[in-house]
CSV table of C-alpha atoms in Angstrom, one decimal:
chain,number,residue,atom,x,y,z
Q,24,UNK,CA,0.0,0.0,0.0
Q,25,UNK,CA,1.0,3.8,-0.3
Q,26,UNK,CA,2.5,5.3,2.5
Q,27,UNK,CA,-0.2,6.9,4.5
Q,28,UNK,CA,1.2,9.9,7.4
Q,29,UNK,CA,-0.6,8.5,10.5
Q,30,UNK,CA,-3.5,9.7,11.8
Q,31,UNK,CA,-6.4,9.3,13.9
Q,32,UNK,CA,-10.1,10.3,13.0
Q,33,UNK,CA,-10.6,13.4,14.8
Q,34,UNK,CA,-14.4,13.5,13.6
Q,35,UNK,CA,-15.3,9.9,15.0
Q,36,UNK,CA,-14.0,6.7,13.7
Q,37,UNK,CA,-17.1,6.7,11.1
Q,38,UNK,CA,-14.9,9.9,9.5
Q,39,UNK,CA,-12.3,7.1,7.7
Q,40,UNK,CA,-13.9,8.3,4.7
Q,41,UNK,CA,-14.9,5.6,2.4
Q,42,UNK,CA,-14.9,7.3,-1.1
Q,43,UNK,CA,-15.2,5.7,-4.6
Q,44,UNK,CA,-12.3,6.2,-6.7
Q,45,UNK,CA,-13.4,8.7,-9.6
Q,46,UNK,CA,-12.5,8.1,-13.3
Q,47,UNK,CA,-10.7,10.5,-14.5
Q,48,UNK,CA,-10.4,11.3,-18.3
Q,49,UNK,CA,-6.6,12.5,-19.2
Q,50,UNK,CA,-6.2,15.5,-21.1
Q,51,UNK,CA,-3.8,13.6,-23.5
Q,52,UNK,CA,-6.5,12.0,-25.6
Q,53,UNK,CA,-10.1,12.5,-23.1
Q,54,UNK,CA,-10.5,8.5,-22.5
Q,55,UNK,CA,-10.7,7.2,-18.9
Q,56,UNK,CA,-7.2,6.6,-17.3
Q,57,UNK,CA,-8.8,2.9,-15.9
Q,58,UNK,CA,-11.0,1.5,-13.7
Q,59,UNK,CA,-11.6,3.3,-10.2
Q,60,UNK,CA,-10.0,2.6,-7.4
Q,61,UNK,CA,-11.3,0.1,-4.4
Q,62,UNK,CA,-13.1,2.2,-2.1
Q,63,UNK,CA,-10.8,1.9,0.3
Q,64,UNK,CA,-8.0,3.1,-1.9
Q,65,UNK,CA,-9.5,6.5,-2.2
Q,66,UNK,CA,-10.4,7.2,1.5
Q,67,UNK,CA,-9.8,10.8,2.9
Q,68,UNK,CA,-8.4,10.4,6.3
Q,69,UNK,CA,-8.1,13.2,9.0
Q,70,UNK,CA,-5.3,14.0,10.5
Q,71,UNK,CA,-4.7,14.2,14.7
Q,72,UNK,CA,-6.2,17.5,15.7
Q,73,UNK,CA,-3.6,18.9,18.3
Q,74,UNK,CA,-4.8,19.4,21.9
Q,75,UNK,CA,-7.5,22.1,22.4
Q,76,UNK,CA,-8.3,22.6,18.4
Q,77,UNK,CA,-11.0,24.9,18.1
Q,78,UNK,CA,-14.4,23.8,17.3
Q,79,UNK,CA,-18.1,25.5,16.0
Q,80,UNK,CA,-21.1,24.5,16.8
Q,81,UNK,CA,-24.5,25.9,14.9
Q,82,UNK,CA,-25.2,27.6,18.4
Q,83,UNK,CA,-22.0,29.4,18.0
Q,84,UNK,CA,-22.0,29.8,14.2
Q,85,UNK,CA,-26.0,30.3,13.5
Q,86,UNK,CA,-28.5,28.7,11.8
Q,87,UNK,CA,-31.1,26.1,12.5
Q,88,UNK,CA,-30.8,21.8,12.7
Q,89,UNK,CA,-31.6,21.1,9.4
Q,90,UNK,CA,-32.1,17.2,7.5
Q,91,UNK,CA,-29.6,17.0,4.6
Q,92,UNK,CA,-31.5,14.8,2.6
Q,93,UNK,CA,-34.2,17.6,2.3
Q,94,UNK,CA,-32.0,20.4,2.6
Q,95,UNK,CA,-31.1,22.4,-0.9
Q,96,UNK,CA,-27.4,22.3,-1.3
Q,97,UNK,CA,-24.7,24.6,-3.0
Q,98,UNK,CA,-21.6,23.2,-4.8
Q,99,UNK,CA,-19.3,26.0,-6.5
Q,100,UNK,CA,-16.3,24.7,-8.2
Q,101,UNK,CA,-13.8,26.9,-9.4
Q,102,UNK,CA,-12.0,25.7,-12.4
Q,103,UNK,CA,-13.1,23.5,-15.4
Q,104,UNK,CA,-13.1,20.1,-15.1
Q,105,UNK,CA,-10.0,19.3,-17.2
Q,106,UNK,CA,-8.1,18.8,-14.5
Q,107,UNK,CA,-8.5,15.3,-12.9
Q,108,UNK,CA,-8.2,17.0,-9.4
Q,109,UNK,CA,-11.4,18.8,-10.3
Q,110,UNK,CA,-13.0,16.2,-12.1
Q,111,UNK,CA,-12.9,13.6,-9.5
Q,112,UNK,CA,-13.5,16.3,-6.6
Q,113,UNK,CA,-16.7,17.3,-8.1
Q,114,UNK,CA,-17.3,13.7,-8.8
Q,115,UNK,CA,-16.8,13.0,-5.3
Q,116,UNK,CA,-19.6,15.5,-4.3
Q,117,UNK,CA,-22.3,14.4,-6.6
Q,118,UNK,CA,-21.6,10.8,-5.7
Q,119,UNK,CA,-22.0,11.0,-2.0
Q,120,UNK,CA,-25.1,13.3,-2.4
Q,121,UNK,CA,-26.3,10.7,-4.0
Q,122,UNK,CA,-25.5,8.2,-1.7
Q,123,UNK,CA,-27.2,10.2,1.3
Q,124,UNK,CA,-30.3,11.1,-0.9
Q,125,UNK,CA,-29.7,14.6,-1.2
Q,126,UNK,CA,-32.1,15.5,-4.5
Q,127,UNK,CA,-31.8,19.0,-4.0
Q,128,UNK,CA,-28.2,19.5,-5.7
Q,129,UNK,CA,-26.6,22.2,-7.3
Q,130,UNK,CA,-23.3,22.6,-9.0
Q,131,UNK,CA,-21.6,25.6,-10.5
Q,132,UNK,CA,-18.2,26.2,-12.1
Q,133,UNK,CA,-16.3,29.1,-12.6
Q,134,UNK,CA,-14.0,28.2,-15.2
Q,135,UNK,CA,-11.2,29.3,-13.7
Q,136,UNK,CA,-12.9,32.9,-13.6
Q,137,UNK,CA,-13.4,34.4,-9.4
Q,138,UNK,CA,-16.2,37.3,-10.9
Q,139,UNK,CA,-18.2,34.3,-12.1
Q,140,UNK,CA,-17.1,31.7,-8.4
Q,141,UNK,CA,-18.5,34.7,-6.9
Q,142,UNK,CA,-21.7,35.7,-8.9
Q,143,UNK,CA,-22.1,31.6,-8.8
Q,144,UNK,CA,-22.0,31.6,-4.8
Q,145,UNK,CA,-24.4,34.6,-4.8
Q,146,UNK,CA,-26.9,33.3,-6.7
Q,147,UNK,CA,-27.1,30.2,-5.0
Q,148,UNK,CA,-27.3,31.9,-1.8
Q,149,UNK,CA,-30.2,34.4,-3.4
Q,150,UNK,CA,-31.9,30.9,-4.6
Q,151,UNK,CA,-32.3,30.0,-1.0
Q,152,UNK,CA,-29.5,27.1,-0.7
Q,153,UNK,CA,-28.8,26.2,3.1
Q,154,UNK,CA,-25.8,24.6,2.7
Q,155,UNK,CA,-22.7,25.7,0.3
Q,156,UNK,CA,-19.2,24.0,0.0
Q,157,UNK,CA,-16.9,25.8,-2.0
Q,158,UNK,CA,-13.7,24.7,-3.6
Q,159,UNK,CA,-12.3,28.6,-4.1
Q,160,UNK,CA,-10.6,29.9,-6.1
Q,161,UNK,CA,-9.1,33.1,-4.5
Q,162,UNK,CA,-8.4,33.1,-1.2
Q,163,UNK,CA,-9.2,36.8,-0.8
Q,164,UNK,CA,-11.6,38.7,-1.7
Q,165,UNK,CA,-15.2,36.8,-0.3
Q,166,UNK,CA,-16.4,39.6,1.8
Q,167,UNK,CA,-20.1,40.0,-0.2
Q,168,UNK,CA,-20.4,36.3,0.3
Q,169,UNK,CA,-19.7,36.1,3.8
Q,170,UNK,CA,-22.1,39.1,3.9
Q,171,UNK,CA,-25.2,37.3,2.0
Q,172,UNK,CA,-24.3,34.2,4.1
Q,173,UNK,CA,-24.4,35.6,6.7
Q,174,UNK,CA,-27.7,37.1,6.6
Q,175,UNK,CA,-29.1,34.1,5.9
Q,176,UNK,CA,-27.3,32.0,8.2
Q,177,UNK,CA,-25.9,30.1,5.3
Q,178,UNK,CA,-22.6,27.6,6.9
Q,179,UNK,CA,-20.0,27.3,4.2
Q,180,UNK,CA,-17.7,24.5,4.2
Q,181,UNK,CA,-14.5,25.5,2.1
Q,182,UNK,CA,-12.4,23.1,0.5
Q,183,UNK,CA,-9.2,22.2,-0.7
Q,184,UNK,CA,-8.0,25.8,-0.5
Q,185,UNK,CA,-8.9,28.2,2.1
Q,186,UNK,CA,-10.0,31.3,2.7
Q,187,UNK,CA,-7.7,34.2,4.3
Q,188,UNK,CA,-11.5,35.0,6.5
Q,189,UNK,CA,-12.6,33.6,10.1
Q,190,UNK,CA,-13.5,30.2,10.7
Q,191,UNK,CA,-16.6,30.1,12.3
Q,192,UNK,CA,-17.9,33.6,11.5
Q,193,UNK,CA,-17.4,34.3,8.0
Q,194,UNK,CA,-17.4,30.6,7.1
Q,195,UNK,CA,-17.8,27.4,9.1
Q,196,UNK,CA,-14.8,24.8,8.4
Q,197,UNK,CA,-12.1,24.1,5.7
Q,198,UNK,CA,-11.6,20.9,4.9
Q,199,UNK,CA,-7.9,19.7,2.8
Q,200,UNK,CA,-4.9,19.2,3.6
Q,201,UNK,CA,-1.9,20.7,5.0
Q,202,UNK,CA,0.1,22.2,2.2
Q,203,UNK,CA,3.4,23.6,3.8
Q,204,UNK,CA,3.6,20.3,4.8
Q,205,UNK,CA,3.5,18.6,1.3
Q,206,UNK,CA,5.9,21.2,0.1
Q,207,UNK,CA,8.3,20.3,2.7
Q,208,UNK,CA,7.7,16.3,1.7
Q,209,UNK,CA,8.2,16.5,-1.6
Q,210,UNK,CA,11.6,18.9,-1.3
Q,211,UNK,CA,12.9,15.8,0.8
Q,212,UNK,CA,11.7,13.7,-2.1
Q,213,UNK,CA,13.4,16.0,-4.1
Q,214,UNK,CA,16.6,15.9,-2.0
Q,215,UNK,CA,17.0,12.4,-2.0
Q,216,UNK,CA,16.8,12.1,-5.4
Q,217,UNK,CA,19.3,14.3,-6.3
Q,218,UNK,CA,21.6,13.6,-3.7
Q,219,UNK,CA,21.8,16.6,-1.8
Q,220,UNK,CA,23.0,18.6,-4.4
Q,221,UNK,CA,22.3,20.4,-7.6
Q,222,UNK,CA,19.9,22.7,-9.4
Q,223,UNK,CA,16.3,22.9,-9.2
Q,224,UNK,CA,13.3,24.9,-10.8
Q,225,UNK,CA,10.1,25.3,-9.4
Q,226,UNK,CA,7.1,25.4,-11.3
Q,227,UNK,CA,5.0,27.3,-9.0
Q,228,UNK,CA,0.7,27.2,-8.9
Q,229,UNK,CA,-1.5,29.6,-9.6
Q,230,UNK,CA,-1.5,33.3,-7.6
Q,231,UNK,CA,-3.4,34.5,-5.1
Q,232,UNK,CA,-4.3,30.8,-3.2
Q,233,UNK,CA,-2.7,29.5,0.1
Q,234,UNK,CA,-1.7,26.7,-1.7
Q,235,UNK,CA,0.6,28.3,-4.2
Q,236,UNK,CA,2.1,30.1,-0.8
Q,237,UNK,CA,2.4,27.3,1.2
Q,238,UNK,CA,4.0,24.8,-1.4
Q,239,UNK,CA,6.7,27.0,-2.0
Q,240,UNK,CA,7.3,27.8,0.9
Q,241,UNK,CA,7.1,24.4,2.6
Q,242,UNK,CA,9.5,23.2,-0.1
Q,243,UNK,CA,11.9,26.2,0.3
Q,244,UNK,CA,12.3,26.2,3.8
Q,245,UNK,CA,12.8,22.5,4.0
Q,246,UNK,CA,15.5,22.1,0.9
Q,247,UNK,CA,17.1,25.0,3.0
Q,248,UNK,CA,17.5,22.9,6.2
Q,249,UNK,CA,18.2,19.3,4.7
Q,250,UNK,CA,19.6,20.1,1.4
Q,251,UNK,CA,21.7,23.8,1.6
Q,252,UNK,CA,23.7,22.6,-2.0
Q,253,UNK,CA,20.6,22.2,-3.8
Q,254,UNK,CA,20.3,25.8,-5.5
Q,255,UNK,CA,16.3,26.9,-6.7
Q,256,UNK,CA,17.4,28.5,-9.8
Q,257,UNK,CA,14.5,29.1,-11.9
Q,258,UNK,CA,10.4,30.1,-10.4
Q,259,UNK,CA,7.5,30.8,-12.6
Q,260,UNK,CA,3.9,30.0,-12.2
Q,261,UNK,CA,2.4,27.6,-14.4
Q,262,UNK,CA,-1.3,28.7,-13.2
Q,263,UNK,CA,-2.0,24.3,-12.0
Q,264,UNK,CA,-2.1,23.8,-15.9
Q,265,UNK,CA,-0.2,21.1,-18.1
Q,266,UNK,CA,-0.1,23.6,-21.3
Q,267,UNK,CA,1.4,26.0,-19.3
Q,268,UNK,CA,3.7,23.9,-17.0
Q,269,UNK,CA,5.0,22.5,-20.5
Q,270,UNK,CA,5.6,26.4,-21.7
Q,271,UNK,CA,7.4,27.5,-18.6
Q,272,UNK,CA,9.3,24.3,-18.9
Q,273,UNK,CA,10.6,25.2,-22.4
Q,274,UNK,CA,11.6,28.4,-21.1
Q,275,UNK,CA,13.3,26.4,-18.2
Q,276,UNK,CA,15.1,23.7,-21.1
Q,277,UNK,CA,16.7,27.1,-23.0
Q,278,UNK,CA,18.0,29.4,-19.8
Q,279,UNK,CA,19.2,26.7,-17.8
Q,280,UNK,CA,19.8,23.4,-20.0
Q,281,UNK,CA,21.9,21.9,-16.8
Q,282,UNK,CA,19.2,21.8,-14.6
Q,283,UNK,CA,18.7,18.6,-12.4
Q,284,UNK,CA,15.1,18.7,-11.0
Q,285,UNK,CA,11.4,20.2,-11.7
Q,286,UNK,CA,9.7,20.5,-8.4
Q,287,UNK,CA,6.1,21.0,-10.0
Q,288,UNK,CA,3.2,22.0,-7.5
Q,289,UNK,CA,0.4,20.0,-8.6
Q,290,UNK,CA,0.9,16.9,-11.2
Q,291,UNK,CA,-0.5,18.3,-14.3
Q,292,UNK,CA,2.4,21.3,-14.3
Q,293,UNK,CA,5.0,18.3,-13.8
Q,294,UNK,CA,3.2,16.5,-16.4
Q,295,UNK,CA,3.6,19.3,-19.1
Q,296,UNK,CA,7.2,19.6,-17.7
Q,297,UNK,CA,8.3,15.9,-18.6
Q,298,UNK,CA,6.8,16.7,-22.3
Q,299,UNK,CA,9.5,19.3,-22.2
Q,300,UNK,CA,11.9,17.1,-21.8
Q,301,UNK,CA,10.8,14.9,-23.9
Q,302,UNK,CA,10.8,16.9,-26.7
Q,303,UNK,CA,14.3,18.4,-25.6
Q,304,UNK,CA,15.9,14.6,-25.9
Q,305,UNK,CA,16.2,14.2,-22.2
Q,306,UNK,CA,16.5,10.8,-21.4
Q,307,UNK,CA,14.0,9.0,-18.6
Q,308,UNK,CA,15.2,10.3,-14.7
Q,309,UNK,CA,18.0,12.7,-16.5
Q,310,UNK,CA,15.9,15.8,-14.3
Q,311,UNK,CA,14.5,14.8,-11.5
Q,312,UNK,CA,10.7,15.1,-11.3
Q,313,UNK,CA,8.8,16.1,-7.9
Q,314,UNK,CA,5.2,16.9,-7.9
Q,315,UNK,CA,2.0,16.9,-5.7
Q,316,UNK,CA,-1.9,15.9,-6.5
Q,317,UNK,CA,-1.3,11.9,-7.5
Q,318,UNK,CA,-3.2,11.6,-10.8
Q,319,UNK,CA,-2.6,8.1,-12.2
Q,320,UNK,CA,-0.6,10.0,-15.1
Q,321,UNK,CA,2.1,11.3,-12.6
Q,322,UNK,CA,2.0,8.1,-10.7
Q,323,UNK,CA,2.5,6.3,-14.4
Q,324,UNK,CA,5.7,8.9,-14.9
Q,325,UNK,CA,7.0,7.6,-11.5
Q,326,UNK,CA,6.1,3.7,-12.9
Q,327,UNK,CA,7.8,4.6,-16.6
Q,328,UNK,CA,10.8,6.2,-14.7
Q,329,UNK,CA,9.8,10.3,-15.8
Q,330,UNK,CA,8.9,10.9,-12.5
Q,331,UNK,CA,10.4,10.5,-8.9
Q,332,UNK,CA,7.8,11.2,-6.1
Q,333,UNK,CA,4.1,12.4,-6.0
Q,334,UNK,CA,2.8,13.7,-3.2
Q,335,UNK,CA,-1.2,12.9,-2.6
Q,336,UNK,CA,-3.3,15.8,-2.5
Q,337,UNK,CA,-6.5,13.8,-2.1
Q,338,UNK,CA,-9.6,15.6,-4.0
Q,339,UNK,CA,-12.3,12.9,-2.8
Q,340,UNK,CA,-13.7,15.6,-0.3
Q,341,UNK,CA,-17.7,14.6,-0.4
Q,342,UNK,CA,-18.0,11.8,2.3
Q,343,UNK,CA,-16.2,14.4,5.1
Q,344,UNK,CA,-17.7,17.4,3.6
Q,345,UNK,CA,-21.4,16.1,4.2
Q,346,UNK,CA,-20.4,13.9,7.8
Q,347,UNK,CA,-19.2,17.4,8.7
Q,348,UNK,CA,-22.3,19.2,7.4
Q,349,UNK,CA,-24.4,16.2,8.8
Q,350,UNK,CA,-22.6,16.8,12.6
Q,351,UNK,CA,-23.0,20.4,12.1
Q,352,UNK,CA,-26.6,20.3,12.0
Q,353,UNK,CA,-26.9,17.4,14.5
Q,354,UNK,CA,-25.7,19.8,16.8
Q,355,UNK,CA,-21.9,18.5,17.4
Q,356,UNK,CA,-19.3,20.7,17.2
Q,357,UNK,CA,-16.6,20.6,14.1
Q,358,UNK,CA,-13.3,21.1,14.1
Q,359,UNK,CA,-12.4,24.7,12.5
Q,360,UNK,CA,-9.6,23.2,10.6
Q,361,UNK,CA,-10.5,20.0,9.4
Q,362,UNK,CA,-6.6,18.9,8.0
Q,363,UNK,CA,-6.4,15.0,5.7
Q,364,UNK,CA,-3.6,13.2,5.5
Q,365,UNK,CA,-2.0,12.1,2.4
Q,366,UNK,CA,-0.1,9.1,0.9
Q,367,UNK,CA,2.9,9.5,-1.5
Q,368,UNK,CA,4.0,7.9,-4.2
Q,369,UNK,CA,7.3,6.7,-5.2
Q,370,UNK,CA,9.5,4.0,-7.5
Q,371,UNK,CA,8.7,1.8,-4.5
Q,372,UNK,CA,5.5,1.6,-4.6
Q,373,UNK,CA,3.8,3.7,-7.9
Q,374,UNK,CA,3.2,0.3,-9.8
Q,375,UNK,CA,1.6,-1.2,-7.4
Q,376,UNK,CA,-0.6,1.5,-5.9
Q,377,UNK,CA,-0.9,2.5,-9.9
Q,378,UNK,CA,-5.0,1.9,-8.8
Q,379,UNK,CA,-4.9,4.2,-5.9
Q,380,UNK,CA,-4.1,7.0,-7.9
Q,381,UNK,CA,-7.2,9.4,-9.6
């Protein structure tokens, strides 16, 4: 099995989220990437909360005890569903409302556009939804959300990125995992591979998210501590896209042509990167490969020897998402911070955890 960080279900023992696999379709030629995963393979699991973690309760945060199944429910995604982190997050979501009879669904997406995440949000709040999880886009600028919200004592679960607001008063939980801490994993992926030593370019996510901050900075500060000869020579966004992690990697190939590892932070930049090289006549494991998400295409670079490490950034966020709404409204508290912990992927095990992988 992949190596799992340990952790204890700080939401119950029933919160060892049990979440079907989602197919995928790969941007290389739109046919599924295989069959889905065993349940069990795709489970979100949540991390220790550390003593004292605050909580919210809907005494605290507002809002009435409420039955999901009747309830009318608010999904905004923020980019288009290219990606096979969005596509099997927003999978994930209709699936388990499905599962827990919620008929009263609606999606949106954004297309990679915050006006529209935000018009999206506000029209579903206007249409009288009583639950909203939001994957966001920006991590700023949410104040006439929280507002309408707020009025209507709408909670708001935000995943997979959060926003810079305040948990339990402009929006109830977020739910994802701890980025600084995947940066940090995949620079000592990045550091063994290499040896210690040599020069590295990062293709960095898309601005204005806490998860573009914290991946560089997580991988930064560790490289700096376990690896002081490794030199970051080259950083420019890719925007979380394989067209554009393969342009900045061209750009990459032609300034620095020595360069020994492509820390990319999310799979489908990396992915773009390694057709770079590719198409530069790099051999297989010439320049090191780092990347986070675990897509079955990264994990199949690790397996065909493109790749060196992926670090899971699990996107199978609708069986916690709705046992956290479903507590919520039960009356339990939450925890304000609900952080998952993820696997990694490597040359020992990417082959055979090839069906783990999204």
């Amino acid at each position: 099995m992949g190596l799992l960080r340990p952790a204890a279900a700080t939401l119950g023992a029933a919160l060892l989220i049990l979440s079907a696999g989602a197919c995928a379709k790969s941007e290389d030629d739109g046919s599924s990437t295989g069959s889905a995963a065993p349940a069990s393979a795709g489970a979100q699991v949540v991390a220790s909360a550390s003593a004292g973690a605050a909580t919210c309760t809907i005494d605290q945060y507002g809002g009435t005890k409420l039955d999901l199944k009747t309830a009318k429910v608010g999904f905004s995604q923020s980019e288009k569903e290219a990606n096979p982190f969005r596509i099997a997050e927003t999978q994930s979501i209709k699936d388990e409302a499905a599962k827990l009879g919620i008929t009263n669904l609606t999606t949106t997406n954004a297309n990679s556009q915050f006006n529209k995440q935000i018009s999206d949000v506000e029209q579903m709040i206007d249409s009288g939804v009583q639950l909203l999880v939001i994957a966001p886009l920006n991590s700023d600028g949410w104040d006439s959300v929280f507002a309408k919200a707020s009025a209507k004592k709408v909670p708001i679960i935000t995943i997979d990125r959060k926003i810079n607001a305040t948990p339990c008063k402009d929006y109830l939980t977020f739910i994802g995992s701890d980025f600084a801490e995947q940066g940090k994993r995949a620079a000592d992926e990045m550091a063994k591979s290499l040896g210690n030593k040599g020069k590295v370019a990062i293709l960095l996510g898309a601005p204005g998210n806490n998860v573009t901050t914290l991946r560089t900075s997580g991988f930064k500060d560790e490289i700096a501590k376990v690896a002081p000869d490794i030199k970051i020579v080259f950083e420019q966004t890719g925007n979380f896209a394989r067209e554009d992690g393969q342009k900045v990697a061209e750009q990459l190939l032609q300034s620095n042509p020595d360069i020994n590892g492509i820390y990319g932070e999310n799979d489908e930049m990396a992915l773009g990167a390694i057709t770079a090289l590719k198409s530069a006549g790099k051999k297989a494991g010439e320049v090191k490969v780092v990347s986070i998400d675990g897509t079955k295409g990264a994990v199949q670079a690790i397996v065909d020897g493109w790749a060196s490490a992926v670090i899971e950034s699990n996107p199978r966020f609708g069986p916690l998402s709705f046992a956290t709404a479903q507590k919520f409204f039960g009356g339990e508290p939450v925890d304000q911070d609900v952080i998952i912990s993820d696997r990694q992927y490597s040359e020992d095990n990417a082959k055979a955890d090839l069906a783990s992988a999204y």
